mmCIF file of C-alpha atoms and ligand atoms in Angstrom:
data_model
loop_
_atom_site.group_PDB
_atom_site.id
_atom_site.type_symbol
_atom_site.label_atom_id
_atom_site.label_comp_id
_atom_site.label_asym_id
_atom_site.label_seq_id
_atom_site.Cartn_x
_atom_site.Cartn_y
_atom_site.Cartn_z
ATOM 1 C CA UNK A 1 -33.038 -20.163 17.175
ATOM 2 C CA UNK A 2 -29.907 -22.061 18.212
ATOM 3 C CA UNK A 3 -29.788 -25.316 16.576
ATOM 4 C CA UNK A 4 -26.898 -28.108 15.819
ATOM 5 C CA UNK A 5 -24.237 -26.885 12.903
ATOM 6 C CA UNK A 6 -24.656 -29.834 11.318
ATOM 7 C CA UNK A 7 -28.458 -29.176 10.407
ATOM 8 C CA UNK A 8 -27.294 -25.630 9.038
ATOM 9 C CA UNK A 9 -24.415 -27.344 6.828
ATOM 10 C CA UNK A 10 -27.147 -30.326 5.518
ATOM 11 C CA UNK A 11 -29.097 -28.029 3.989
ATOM 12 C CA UNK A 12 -26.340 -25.526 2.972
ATOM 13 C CA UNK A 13 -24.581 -28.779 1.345
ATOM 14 C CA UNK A 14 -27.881 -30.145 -0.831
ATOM 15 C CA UNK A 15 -28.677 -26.750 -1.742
ATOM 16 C CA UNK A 16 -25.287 -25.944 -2.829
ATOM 17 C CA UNK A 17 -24.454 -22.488 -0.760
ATOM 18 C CA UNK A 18 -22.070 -20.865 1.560
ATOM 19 C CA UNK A 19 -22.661 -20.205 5.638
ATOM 20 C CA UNK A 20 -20.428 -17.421 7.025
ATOM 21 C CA UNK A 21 -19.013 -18.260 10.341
ATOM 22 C CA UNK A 22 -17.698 -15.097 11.882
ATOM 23 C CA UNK A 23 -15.241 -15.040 14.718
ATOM 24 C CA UNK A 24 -17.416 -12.671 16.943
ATOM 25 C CA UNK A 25 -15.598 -11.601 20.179
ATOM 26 C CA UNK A 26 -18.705 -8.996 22.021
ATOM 27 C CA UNK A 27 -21.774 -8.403 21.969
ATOM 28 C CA UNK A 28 -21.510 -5.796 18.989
ATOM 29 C CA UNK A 29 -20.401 -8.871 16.362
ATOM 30 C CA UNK A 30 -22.461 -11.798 17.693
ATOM 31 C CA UNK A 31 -25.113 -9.126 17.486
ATOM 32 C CA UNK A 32 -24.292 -7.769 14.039
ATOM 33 C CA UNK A 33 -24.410 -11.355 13.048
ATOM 34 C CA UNK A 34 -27.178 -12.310 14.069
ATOM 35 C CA UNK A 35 -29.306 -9.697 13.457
ATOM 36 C CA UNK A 36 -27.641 -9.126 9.775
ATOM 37 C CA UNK A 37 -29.397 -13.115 9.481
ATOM 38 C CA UNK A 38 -32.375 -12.172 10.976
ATOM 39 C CA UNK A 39 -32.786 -9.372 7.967
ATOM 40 C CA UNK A 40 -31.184 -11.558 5.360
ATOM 41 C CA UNK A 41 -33.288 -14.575 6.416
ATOM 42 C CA UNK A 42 -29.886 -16.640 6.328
ATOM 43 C CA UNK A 43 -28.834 -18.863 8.459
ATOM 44 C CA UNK A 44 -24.799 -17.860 10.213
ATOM 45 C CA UNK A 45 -22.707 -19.164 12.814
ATOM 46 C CA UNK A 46 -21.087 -17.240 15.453
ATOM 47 C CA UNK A 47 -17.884 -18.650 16.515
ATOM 48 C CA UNK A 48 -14.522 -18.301 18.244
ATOM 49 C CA UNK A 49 -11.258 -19.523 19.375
ATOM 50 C CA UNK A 50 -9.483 -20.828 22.681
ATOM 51 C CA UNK A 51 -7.305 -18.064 22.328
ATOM 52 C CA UNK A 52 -10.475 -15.660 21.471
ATOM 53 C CA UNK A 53 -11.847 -17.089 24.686
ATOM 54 C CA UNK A 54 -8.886 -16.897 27.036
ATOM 55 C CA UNK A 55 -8.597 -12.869 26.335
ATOM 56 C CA UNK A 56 -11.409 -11.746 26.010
ATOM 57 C CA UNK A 57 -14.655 -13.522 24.196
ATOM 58 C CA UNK A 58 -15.389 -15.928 27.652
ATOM 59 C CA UNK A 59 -17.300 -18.851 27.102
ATOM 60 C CA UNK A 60 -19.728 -18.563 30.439
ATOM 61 C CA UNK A 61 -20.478 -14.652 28.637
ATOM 62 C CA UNK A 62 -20.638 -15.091 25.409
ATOM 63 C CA UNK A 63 -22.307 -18.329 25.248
ATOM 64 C CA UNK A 64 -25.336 -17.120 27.412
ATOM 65 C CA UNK A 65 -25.637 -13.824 25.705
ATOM 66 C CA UNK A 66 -25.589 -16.017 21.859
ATOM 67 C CA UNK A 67 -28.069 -18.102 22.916
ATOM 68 C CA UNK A 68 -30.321 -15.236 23.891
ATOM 69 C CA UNK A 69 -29.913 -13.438 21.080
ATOM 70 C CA UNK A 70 -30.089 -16.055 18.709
ATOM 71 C CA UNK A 71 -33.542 -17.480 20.433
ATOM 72 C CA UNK A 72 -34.808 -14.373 19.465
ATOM 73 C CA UNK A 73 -34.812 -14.644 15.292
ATOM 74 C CA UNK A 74 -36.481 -16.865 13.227
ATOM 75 C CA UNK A 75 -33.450 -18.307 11.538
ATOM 76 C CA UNK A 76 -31.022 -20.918 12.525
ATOM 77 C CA UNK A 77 -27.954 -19.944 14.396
ATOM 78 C CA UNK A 78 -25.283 -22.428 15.617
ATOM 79 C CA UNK A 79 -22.171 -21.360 18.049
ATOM 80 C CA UNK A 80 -19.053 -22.855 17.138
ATOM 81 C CA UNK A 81 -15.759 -23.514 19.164
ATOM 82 C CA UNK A 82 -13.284 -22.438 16.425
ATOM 83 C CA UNK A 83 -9.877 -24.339 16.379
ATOM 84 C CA UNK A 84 -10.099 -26.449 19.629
ATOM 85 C CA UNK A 85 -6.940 -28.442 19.993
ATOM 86 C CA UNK A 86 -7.459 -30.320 23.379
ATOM 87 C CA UNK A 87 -9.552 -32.159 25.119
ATOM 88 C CA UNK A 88 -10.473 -30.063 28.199
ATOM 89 C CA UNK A 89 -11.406 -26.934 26.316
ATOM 90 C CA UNK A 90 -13.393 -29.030 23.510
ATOM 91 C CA UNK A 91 -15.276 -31.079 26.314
ATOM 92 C CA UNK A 92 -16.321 -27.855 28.831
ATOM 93 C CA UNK A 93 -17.794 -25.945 24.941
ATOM 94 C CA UNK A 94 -19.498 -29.296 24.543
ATOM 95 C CA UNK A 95 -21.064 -29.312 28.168
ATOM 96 C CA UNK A 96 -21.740 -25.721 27.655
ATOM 97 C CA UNK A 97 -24.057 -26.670 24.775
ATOM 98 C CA UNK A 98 -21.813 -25.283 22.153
ATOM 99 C CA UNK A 99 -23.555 -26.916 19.278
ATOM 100 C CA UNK A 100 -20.609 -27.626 17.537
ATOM 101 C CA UNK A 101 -17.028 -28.173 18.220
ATOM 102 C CA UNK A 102 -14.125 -28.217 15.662
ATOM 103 C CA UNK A 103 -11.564 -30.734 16.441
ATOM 104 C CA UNK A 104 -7.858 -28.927 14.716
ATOM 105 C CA UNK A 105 -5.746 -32.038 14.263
ATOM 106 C CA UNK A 106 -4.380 -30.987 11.191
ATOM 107 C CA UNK A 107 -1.010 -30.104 12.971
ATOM 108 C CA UNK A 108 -0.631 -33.923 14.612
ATOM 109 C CA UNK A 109 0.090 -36.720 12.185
ATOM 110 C CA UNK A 110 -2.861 -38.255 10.371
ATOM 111 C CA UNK A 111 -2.877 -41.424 12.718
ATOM 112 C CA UNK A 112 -2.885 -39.145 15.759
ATOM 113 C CA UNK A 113 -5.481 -36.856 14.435
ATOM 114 C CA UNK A 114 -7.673 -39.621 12.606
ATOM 115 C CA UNK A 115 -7.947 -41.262 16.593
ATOM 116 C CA UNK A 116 -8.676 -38.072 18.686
ATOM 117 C CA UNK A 117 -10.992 -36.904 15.916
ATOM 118 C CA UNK A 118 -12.749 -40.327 16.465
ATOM 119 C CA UNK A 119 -12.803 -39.522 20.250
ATOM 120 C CA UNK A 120 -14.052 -36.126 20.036
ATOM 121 C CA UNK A 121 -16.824 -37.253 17.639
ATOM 122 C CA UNK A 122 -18.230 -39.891 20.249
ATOM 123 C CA UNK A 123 -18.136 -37.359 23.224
ATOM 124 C CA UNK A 124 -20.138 -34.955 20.998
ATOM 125 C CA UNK A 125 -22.214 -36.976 18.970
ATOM 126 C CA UNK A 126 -23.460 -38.289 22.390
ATOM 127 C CA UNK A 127 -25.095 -35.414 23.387
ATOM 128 C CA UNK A 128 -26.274 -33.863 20.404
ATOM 129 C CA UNK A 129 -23.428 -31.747 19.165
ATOM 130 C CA UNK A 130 -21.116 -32.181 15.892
ATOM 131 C CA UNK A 131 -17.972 -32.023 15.132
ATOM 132 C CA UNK A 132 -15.395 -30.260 12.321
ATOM 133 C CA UNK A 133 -12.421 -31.519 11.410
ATOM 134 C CA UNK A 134 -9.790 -30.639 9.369
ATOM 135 C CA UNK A 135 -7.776 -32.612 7.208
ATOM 136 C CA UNK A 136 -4.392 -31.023 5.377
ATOM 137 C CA UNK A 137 -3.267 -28.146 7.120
ATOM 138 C CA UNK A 138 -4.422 -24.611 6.293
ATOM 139 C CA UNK A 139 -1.494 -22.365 7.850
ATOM 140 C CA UNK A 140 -0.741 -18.497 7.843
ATOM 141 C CA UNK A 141 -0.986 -16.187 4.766
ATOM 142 C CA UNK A 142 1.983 -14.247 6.850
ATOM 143 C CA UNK A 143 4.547 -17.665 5.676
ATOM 144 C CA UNK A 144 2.788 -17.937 2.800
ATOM 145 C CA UNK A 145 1.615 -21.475 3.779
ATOM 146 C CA UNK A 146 -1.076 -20.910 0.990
ATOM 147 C CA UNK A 147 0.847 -21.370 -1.960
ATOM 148 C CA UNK A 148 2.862 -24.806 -0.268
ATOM 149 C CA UNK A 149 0.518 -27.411 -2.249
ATOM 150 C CA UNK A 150 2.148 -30.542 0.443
ATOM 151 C CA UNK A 151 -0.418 -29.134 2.774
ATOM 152 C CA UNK A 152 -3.608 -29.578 0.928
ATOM 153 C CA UNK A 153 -5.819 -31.868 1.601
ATOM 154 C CA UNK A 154 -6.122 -35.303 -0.165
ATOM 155 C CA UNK A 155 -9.229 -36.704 -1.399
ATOM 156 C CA UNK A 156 -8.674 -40.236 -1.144
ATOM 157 C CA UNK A 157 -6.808 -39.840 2.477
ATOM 158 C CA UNK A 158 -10.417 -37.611 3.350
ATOM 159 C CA UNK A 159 -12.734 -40.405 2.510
ATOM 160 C CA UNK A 160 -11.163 -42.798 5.273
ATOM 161 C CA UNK A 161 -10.474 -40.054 7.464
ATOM 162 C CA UNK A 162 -14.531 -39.219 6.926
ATOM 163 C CA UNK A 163 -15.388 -43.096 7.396
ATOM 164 C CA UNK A 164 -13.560 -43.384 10.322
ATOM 165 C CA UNK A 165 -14.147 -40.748 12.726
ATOM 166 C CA UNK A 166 -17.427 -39.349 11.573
ATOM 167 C CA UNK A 167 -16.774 -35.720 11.574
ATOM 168 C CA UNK A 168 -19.690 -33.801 10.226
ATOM 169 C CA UNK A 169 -17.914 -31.200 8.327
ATOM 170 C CA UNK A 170 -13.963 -31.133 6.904
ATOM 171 C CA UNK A 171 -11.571 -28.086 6.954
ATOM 172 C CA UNK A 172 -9.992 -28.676 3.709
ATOM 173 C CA UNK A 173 -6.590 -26.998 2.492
ATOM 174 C CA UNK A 174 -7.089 -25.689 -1.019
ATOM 175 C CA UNK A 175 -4.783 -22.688 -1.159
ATOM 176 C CA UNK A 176 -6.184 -20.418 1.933
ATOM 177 C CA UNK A 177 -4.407 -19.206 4.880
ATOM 178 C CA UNK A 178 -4.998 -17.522 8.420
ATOM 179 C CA UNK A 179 -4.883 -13.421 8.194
ATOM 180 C CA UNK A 180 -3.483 -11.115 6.288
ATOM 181 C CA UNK A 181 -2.353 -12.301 2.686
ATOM 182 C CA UNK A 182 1.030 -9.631 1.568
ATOM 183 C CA UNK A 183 -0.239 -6.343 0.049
ATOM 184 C CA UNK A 184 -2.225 -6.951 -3.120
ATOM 185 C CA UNK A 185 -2.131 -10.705 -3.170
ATOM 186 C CA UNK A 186 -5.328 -12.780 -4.249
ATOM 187 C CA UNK A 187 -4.854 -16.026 -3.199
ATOM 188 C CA UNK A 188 -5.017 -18.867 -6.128
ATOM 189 C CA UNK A 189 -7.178 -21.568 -5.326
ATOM 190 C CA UNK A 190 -6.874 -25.314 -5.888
ATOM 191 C CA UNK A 191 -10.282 -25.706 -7.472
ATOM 192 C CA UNK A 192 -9.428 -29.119 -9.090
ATOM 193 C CA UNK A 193 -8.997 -30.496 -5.565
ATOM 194 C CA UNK A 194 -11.896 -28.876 -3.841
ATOM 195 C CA UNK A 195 -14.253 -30.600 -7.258
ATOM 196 C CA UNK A 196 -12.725 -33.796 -6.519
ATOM 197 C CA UNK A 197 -12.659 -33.196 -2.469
ATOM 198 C CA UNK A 198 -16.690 -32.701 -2.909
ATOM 199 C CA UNK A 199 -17.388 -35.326 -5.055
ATOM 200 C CA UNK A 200 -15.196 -38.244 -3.485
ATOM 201 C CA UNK A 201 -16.798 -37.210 0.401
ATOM 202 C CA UNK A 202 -20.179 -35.323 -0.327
ATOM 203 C CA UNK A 203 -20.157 -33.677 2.845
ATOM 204 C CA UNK A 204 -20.122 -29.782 3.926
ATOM 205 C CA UNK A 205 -17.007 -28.776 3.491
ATOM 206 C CA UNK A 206 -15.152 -26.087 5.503
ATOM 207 C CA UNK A 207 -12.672 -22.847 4.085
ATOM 208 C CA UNK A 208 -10.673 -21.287 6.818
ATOM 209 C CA UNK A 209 -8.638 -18.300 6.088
ATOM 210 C CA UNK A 210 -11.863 -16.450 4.107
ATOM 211 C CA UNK A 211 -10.142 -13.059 4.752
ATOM 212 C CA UNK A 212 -8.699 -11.540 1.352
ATOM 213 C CA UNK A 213 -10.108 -14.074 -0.808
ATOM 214 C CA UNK A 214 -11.664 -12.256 -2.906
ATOM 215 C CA UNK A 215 -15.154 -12.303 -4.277
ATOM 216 C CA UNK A 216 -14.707 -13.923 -7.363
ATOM 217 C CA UNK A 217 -13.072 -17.094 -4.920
ATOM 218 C CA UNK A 218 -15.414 -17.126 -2.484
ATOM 219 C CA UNK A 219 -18.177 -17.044 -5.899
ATOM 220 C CA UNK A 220 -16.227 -20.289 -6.851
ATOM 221 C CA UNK A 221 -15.437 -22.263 -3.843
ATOM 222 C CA UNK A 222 -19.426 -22.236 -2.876
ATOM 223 C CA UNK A 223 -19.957 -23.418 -6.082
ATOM 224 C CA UNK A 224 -17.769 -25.964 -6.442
ATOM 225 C CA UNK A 225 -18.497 -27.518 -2.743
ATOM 226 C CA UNK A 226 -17.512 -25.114 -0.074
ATOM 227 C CA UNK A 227 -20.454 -24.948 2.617
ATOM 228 C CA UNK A 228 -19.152 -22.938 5.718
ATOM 229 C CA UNK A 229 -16.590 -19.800 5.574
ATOM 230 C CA UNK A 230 -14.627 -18.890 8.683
ATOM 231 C CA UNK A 231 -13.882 -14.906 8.374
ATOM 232 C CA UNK A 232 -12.088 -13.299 11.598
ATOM 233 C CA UNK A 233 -9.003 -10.889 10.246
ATOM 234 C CA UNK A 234 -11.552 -9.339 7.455
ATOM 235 C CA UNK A 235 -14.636 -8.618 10.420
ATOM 236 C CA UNK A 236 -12.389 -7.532 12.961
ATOM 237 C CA UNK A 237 -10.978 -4.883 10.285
ATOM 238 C CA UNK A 238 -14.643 -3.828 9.327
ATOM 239 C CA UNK A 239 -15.152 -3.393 12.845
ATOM 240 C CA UNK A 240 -11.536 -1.396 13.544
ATOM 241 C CA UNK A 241 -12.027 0.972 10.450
ATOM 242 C CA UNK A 242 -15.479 1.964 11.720
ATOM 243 C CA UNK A 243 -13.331 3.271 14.650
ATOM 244 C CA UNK A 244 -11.496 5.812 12.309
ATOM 245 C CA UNK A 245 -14.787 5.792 10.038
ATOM 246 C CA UNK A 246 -16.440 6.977 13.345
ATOM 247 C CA UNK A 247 -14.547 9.644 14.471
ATOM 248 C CA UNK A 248 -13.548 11.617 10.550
ATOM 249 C CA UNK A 249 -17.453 12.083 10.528
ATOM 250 C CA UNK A 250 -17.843 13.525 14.325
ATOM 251 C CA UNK A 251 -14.758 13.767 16.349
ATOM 252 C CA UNK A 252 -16.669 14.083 18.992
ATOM 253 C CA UNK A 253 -19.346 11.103 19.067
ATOM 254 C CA UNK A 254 -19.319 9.720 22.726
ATOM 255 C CA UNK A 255 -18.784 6.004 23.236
ATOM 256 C CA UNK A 256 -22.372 4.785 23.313
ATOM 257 C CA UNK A 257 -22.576 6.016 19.431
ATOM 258 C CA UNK A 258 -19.525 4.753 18.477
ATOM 259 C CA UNK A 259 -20.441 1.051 19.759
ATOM 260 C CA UNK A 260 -23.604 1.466 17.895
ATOM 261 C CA UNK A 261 -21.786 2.723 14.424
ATOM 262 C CA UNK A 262 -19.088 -0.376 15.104
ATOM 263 C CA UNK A 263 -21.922 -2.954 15.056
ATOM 264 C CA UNK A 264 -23.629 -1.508 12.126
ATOM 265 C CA UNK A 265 -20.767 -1.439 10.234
ATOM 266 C CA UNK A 266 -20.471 -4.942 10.936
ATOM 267 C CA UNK A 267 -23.771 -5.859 10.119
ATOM 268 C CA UNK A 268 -23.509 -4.311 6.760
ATOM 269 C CA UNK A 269 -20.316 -6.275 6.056
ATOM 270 C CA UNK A 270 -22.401 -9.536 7.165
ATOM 271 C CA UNK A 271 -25.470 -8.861 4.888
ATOM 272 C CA UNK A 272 -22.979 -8.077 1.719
ATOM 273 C CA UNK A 273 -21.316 -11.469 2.857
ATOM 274 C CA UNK A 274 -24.416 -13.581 2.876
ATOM 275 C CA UNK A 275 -24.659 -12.192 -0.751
ATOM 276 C CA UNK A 276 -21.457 -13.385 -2.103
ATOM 277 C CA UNK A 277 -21.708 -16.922 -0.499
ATOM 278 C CA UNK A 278 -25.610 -17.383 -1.046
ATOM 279 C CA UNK A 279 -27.511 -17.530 2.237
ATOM 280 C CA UNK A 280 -29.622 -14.782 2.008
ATOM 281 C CA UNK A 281 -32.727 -15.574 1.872
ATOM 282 C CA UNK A 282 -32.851 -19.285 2.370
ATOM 283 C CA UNK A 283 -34.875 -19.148 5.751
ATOM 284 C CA UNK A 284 -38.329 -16.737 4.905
ATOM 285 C CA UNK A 285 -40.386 -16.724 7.894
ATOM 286 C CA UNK A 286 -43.288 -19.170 7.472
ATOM 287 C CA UNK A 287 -45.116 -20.592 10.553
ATOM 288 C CA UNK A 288 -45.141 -24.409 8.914
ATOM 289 C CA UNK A 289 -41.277 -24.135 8.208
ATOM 290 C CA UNK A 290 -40.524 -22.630 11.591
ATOM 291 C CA UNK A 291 -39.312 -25.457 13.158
ATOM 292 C CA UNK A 292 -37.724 -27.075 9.629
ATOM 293 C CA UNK A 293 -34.701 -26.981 7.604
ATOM 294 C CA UNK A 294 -36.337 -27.604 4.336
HETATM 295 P P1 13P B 1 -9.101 -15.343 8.631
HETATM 296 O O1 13P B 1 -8.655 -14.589 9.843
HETATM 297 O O2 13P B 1 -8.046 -15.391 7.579
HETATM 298 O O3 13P B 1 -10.405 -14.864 8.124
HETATM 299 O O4 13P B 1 -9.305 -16.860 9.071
HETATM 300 C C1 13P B 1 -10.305 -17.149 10.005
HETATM 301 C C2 13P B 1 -10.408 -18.591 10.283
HETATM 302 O O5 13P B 1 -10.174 -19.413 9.446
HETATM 303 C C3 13P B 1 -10.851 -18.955 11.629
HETATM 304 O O6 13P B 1 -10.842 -20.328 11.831
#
């Protein structure tokens, strides 16, 4: 069932575990996603960006086709417009019935992104739909934007940021970035801050940049506060290595296979996720629960 990304993140935030959020750009991923949920009894958010949108992952065909699929399994789902920066893109997800937004400030100044985050929470929260926001700046692993410690995010500055606009979940900067990380690099994590970050705001907290983290990371980040992980550069190589995967075991599997062997491939990745972060089986079928978070 579709429901608000907020209720997800509640419960994934009092019972202390992770919710992947998978850029999903076709029906193969929002379908490996879901389904992998449906298996796993976890809850997972399918989500992507303007740019995602503009190419290729439409809104009026992708939004249609994840509510369908998601109405179809007994565990909550939520579709997320990743990384909206202005107003006309983040209003039309909203009137789509996106049911959540994020709100990406984090490249404005704080008074300029504290006041449009405010905005973009009373648009949404009208009708029923939350909002993420980040605070600090998560940047690319490709300038190494993980490792400059002026970007992360500041408890204290959170809190009013939190108090004042009313975001439901924060994109914090603890030493992640966007994509690729250089060849053998583990990314070190601030876990200090993120300790401090959950305790001073007690809120779900978001991690962009979950490609290339590492298990033992993403193991520590969930426990120490982190509630939703954003993973697109890590899926979208599952899903271009089943490609070559594909075609070493039968060069000559037609194209119908080969989207099927993509999407499983993808749906394996998913399930091993919702492992590593915790959501597996938080959501067992039960009629008297059906319609419950708890
Ligand atoms: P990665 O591509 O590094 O997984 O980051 C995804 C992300 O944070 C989307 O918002």
């Amino acid at each position: 069932m579709l429901v608000s990304m907020n209720s997800i993140l509640e419960h994934a935030n009092k019972h202390n575990y992770g919710v992947m959020a998978m850029n999903s750009i076709n029906i193969e991923m929002a379908r490996a996603g879901i389904q992998a949920a449906a298996e796993e009894n976890s809850p997972m958010i399918i989500q992507f960006g303007p740019g995602q949108m503009g190419l290729h992952a439409h809104k009026e065909e992708m939004f249609p086709l994840v509510k369908e699929l998601s109405d179809r399994v007994h565990v909550p789902i939520a579709i997320n417009l990743d990384h909206g920066m202005d107003f006309s893109i983040i209003s039309e997800c909203i009137n789509f019935g996106f049911t959540n937004v994020m709100f990406d400030g984090s490249s404005l100044s704080y008074e300029e992104n504290l006041s449009r985050t405010e905005t973009i929470c009373a648009m949404a929260h009208s009708v029923g739909c939350s909002v993420e926001a980040e605070l600090g700046h998560v940047g690319q692993a490709v300038n190494e934007d993980d490792e400059d410690d002026g970007l992360y995010t500041d408890p204290q500055k959170a809190l009013a940021f939190i108090k004042y606009t009313g975001a439901d979940a924060l994109a914090v900067a603890i030493g992640t970035a966007h994509g690729n990380y250089p060849k053998n690099k583990i990314p070190k994590l601030d876990f200090e801050r993120l300790r401090d970050l959950k305790r001073t705001l007690q809120m779900p907290l978001v991690l962009h940049g979950g490609s290339g983290c590492g298990e033992e990371n993403l193991k520590k980040a969930v426990k120490y506060g982190i509630n939703k992980i954003n993973v697109a550069t890590d899926a979208f190589s599952v899903a271009k290595n089943a490609i070559n995967k594909a075609f070493e075991e039968d060069p000559t599997i037609d194209y119908l296979h080969l989207c099927i062997y993509i999407e499983n491939e993808v749906k394996q990745f998913v399930k091993n996720y919702m492992h590593i972060i915790g959501s597996n089986n938080r959501y067992i079928f039960d009629e008297t629960q059906y319609n419950g978070l708890e």
